[in-house]
Coordinates of C-alpha atoms and ligand atoms in Angstrom, one line a residue:
X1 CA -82.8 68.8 -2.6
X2 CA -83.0 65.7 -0.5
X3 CA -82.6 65.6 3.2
X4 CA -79.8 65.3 4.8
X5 CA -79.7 62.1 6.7
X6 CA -78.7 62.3 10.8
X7 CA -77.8 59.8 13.1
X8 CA -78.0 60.5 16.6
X9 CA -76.0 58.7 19.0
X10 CA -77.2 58.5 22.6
X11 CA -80.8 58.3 23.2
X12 CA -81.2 59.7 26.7
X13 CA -82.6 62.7 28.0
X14 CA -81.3 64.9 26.4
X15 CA -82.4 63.3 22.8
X16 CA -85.7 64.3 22.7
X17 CA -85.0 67.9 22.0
X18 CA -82.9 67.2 18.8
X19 CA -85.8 64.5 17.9
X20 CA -88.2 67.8 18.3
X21 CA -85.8 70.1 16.4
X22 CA -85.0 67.6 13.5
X23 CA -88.8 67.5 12.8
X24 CA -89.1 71.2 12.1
X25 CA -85.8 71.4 10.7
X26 CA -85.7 72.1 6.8
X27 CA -83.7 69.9 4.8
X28 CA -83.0 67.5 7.6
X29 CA -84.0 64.2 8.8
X30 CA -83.0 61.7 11.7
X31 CA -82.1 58.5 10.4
X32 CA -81.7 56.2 13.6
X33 CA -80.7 56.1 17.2
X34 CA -77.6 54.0 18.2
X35 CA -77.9 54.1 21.9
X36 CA -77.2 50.6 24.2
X37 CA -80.0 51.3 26.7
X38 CA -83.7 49.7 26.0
X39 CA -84.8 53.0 27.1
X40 CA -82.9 54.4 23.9
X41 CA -84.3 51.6 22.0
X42 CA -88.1 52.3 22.9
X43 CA -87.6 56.3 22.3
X44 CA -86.2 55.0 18.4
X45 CA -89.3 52.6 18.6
X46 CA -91.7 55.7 19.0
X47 CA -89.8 57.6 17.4
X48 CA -90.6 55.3 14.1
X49 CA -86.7 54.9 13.4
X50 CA -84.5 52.3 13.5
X51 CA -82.4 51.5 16.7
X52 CA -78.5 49.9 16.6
X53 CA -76.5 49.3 20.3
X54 CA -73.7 51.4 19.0
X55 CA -72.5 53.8 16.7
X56 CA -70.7 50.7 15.2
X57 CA -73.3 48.8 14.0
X58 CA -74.8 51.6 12.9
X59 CA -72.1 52.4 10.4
X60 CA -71.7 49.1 9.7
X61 CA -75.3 48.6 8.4
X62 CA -76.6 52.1 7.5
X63 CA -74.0 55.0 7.1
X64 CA -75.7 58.4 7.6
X65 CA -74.7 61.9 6.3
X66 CA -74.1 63.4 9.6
X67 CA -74.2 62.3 13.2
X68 CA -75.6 64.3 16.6
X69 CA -73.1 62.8 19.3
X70 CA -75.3 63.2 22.7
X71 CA -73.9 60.5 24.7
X72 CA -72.2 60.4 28.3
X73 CA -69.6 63.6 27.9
X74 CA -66.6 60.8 28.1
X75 CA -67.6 59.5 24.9
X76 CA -67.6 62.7 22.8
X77 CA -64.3 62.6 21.4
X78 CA -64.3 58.7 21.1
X79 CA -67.3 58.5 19.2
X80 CA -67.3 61.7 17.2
X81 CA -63.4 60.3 16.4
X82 CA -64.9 57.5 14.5
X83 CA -67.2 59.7 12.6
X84 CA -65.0 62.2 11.1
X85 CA -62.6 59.1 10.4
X86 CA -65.3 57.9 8.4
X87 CA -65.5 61.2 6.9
X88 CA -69.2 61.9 8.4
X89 CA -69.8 65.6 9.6
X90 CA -70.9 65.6 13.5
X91 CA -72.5 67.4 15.4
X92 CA -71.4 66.9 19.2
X93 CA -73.1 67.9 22.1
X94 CA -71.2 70.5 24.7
X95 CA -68.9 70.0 26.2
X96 CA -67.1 69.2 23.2
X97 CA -65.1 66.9 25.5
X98 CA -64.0 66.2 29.1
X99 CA -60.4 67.9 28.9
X100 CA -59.1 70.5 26.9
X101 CA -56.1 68.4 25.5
X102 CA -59.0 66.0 24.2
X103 CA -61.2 69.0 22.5
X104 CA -57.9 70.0 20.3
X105 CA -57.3 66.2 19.1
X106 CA -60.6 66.3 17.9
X107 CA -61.0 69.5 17.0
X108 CA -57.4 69.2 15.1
X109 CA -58.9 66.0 13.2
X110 CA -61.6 67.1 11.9
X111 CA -59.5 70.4 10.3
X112 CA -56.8 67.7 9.0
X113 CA -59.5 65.9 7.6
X114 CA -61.8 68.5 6.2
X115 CA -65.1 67.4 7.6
X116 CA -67.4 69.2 9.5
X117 CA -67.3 69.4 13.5
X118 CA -69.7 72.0 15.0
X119 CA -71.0 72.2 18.9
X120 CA -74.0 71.9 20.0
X121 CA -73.8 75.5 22.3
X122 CA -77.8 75.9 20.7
X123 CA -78.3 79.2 22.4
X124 CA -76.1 80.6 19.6
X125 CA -79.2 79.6 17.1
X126 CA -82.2 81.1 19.6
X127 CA -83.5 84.3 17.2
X128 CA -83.1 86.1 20.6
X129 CA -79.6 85.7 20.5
X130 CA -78.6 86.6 17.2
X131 CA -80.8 90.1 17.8
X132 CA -78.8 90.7 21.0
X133 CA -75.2 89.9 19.6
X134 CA -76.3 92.2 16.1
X135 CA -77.7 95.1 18.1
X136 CA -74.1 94.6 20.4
X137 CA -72.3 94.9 16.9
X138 CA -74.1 97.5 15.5
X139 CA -73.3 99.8 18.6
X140 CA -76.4 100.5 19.6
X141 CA -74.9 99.5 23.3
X142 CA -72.0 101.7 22.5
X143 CA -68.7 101.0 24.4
X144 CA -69.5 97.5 26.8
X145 CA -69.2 98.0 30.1
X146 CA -70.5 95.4 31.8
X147 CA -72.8 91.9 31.7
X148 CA -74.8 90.7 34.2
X149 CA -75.8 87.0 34.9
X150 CA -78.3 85.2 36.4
X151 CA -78.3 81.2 36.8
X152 CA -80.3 80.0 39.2
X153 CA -82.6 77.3 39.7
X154 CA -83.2 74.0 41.3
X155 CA -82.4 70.5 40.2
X156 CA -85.0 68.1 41.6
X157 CA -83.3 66.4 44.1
X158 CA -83.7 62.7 42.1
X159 CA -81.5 64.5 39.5
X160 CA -78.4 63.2 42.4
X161 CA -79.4 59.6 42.6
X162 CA -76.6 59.6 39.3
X163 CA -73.5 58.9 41.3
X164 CA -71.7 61.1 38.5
X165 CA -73.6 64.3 39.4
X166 CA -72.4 64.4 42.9
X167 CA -68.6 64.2 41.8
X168 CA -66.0 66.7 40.5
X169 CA -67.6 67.6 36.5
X170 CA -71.0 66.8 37.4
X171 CA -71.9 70.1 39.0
X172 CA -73.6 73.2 37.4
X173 CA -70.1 74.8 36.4
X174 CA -69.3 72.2 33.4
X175 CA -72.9 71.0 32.6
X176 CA -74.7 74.5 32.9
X177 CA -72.6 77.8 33.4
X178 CA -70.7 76.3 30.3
X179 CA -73.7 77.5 28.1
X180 CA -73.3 81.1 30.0
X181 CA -69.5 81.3 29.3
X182 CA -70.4 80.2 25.8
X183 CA -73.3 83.1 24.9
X184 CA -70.8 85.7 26.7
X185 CA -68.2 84.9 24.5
X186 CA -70.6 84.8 21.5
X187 CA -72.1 88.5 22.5
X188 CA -69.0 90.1 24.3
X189 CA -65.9 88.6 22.6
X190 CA -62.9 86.7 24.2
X191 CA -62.7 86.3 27.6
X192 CA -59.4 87.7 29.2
X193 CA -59.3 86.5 32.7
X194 CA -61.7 84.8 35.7
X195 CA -62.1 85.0 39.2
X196 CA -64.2 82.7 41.0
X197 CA -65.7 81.4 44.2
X198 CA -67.3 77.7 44.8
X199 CA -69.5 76.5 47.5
X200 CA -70.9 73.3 48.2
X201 CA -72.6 74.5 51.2
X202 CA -76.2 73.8 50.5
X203 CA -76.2 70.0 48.6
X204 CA -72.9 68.9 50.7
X205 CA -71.6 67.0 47.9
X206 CA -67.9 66.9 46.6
X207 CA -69.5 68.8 43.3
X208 CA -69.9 72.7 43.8
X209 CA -74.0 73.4 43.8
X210 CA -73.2 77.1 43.7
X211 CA -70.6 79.3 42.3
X212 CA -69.9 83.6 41.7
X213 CA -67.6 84.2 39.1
X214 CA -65.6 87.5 37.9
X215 CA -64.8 88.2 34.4
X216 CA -62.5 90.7 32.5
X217 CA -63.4 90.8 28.8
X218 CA -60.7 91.7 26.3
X219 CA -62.2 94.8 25.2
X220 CA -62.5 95.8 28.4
X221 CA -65.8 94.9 30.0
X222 CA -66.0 93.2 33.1
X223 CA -69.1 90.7 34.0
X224 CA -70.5 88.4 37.0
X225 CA -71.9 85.5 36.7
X226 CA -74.1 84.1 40.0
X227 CA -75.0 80.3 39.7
X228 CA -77.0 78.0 41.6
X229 CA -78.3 74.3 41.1
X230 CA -79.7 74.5 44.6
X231 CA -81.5 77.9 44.9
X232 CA -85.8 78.1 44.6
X233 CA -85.7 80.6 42.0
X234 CA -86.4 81.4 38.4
X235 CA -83.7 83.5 37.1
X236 CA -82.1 81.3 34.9
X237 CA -82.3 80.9 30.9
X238 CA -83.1 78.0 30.6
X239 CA -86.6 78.5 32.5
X240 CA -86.9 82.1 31.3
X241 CA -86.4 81.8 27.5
X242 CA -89.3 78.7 27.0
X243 CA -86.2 76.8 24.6
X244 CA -87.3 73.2 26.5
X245 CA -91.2 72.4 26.7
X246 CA -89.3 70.1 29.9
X247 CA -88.6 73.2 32.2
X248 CA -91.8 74.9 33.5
X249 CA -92.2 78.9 31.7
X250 CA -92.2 81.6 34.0
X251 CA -93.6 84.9 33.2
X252 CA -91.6 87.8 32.6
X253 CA -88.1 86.7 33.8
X254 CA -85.2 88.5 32.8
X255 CA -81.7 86.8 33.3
X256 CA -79.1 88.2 31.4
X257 CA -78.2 92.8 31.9
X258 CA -75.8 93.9 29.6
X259 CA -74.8 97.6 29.8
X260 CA -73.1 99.4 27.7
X261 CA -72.0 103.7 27.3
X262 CA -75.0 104.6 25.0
X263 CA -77.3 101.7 26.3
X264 CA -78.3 98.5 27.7
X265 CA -80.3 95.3 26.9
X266 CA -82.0 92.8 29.4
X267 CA -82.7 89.6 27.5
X268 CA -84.6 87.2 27.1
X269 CA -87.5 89.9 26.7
X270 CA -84.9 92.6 25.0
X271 CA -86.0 94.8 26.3
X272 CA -83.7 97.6 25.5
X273 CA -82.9 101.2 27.6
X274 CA -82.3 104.7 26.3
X275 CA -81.9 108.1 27.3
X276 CA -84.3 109.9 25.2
X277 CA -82.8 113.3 26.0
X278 CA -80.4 114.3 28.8
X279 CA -78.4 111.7 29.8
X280 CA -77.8 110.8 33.6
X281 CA -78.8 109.1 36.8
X282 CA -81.5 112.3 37.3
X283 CA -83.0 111.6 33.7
X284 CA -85.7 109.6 32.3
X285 CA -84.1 106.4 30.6
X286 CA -86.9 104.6 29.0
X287 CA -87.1 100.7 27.5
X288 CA -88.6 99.4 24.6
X289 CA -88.8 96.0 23.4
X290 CA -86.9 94.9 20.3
X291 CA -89.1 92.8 18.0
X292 CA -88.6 89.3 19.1
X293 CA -88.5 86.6 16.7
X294 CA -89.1 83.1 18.4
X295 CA -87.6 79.9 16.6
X296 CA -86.6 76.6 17.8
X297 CA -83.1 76.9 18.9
X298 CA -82.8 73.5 18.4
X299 CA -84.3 72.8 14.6
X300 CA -82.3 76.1 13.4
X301 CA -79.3 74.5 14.9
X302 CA -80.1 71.5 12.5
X303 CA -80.8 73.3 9.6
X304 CA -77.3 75.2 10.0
X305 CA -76.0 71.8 10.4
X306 CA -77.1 71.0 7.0
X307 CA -76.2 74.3 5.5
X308 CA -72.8 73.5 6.7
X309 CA -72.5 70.2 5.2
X310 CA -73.8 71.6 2.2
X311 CA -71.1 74.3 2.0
X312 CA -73.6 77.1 2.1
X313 CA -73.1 78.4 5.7
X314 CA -69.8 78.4 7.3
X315 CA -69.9 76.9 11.0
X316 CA -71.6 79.1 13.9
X317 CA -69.5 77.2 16.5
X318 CA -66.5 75.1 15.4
X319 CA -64.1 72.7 17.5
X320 CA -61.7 74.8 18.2
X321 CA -64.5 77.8 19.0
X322 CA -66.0 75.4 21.3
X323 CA -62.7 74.3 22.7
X324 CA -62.1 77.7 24.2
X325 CA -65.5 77.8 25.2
X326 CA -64.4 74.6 27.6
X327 CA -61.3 76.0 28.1
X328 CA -63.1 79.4 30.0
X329 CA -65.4 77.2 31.7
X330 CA -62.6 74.7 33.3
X331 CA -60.9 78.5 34.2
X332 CA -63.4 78.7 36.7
X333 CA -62.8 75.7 38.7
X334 CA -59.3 76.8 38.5
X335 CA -59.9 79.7 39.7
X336 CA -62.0 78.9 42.7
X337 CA -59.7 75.7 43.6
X338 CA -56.7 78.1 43.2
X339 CA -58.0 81.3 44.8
X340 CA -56.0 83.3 42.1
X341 CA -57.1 84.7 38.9
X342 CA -56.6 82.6 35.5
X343 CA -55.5 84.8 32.7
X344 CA -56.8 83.3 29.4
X345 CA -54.3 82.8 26.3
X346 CA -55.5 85.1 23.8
Ligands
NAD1 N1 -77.4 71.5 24.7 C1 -78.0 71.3 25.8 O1 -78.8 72.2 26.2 C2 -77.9 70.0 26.5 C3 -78.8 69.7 27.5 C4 -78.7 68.4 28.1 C5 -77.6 67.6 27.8 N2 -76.7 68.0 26.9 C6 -75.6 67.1 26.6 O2 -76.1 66.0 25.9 C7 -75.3 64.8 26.3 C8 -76.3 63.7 26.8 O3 -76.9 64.2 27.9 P1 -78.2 63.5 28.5 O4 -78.7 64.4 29.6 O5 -79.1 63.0 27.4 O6 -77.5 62.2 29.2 P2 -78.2 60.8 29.5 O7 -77.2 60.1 30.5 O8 -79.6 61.0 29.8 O9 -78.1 60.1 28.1 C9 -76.9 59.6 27.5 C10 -77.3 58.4 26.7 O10 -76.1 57.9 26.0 C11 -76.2 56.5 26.0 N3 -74.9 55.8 25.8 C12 -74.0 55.4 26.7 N4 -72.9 54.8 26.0 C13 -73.2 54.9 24.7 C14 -72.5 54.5 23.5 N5 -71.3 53.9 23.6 N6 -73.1 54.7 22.3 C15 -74.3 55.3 22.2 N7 -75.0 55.8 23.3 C16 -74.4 55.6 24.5 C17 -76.8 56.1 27.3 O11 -77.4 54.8 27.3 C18 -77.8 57.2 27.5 O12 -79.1 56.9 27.0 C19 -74.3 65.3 27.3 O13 -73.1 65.5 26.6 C20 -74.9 66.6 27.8 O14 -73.9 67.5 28.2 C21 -76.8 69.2 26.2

């Protein structure tokens, strides 16, 4: 079987991760970097691959299989839109886009046109993850009551010399608690409505650097989500789970509670609490850790990518999945700029 050749276009700081992930990632292999920046241009250099400005000369001179869109969030739909034209699968980094209308269009092509679109939520592919969301589904929870969220950390204050990041869209709610909002929906189903409160207390910039959000599940669960760019602390996923070498590891960090009538799991240890006997607030409950598997998040999210394209595996995370992903996420600036709860279309 050969590889499957991949293009990835946008070379920034984000690229190194799928770079990682496409070298341990069966069946897969990154064919150049189209990126304008000579910063792009030396990562490609070290990289050993070959470098074109732009997605278009890179089509023109060397078509790939598939193509990993990680450029400025503005250019997802643009970009992937020339891809599926050309009838190459892509892979498109979240948020799928910057607007909901613009996910659909491209979600919509790339349905009318039969090819491939998947988003790259990678949590969905961390071995963690899949453990949590079959124990969930297997009832070993029982009926879900609630979830529990931690996101909090500190971006380095350079992080803000990006006149972007201190703007409406830059802030944690669409570039991090969208990955939240996406593994809720994974675990716990549709979201059914949102509450949410915004401060920009701490940074003073027009972006929110904190936020507390409400959620009602459809089956009934409700959840909270607490999330800070600006707080000293380590509760947050990314730091926790160890996905990026580029975030430091603490030790023993659990981030994400969800409870359920018959049980509950905190993750990313999974660590996972029973009553062994009598049930109730006066009676032992003990935890014990589910096996935990640890994978790249990032190279399985390749290799599904390929399995995809190969018609073997059918898509973990479409367009349209991903669509209401951002849909959810922009529900919380709503929310907070609104005061009033969104209800979600279901
Ligand atoms: N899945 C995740 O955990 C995760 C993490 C970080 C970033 N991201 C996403 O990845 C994307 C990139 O983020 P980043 O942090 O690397 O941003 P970045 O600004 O560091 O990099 C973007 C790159 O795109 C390049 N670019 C600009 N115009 C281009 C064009 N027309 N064609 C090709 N390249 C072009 C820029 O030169 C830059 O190198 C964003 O959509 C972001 O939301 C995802």
């Amino acid at each position: 079987m050969t590889d499957i050749r991949v293009a990835l276009v946008g070379g920034g700081m984000h690229a190194p991760a799928h770079i990682r992930g496409a070298a341990a990632a069966p069946g897969v292999r990154l064919s150049a970097i189209a990126d304008p920046s000579p910063a792009a241009k030396a990562v490609a250099g070290k990289a050993g691959l070959p470098w074109f400005a732009d997605h278009h000369a890179l089509l023109a001179s060397d078509r790939p299989d598939a193509a990993i869109v990680a450029t400025p969030n503005v250019l997802h739909v643009p970009v992937a839109l020339d891809f599926i034209a050309a009838g190459i699968p892509v892979l498109v980094e979240k948020p799928i886009a910057d607007t909901v209308a613009d996910a659909r269009r491209l979600s919509d092509a790339a349905q009318a046109a039969g090819v491939p679109l998947l988003v790259g939520h990678h949590r969905r592919h961390n071995p963690i993850i899949r453990r949590a969301r079959q124990l969930i589904r297997d009832g070993a929870l029982g009926r879900l009551v609630s979830a529990t969220v931690l996101a909090t950390f500190l971006k380095p204050d350079p992080y803000f010399d990006v006149a972007w990041r201190r703007q409406p869209g830059g802030g944690p709610v669409l570039i991090n608690l969208i990955h939240e909002i996406d593994l809720l929906r994974f675990l716990y189903g549709e979201i059914a409505s949102i509450q949410a409160i915004t401060a920009n207390a701490v940074r003073g910039f027009e972006v929110e650097d904190t936020a507390a959000i409400l959620l009602r599940f459809a089956n009934g669960a409700l959840g909270t989500v607490t999330l800070s760019d600006a707080a000293a602390a380590p509760w947050t996923w990314d730091l926790a789970a160890g996905e990026n070498p580029a975030f430091f590891k603490p030790d023993g960090v659990e981030t994400h509670f969800f409870c359920g009538t018959e049980g509950s799991l905190s993750l990313p240890a999974l660590n996972h609490w029973r009553y062994p006997g009598a049930r109730g607030w006066h009676e032992a409950i003990t935890a014990s850790p589910e096996a935990i598997e640890t994978a790249n998040p990032y190279a399985e999210q390749l290799r599904h990518f390929a399995a995809v394209i190969r018609g073997s595996e059918d898509p973990v995370i479409s367009g349209h999945d991903g669509t209401r992903t951002l849909e959810a996420t922009q529900a919380v600036l709503e929310a907070a700029r609104t005061r009033q709860p969104v209800v979600l279309s279901p």
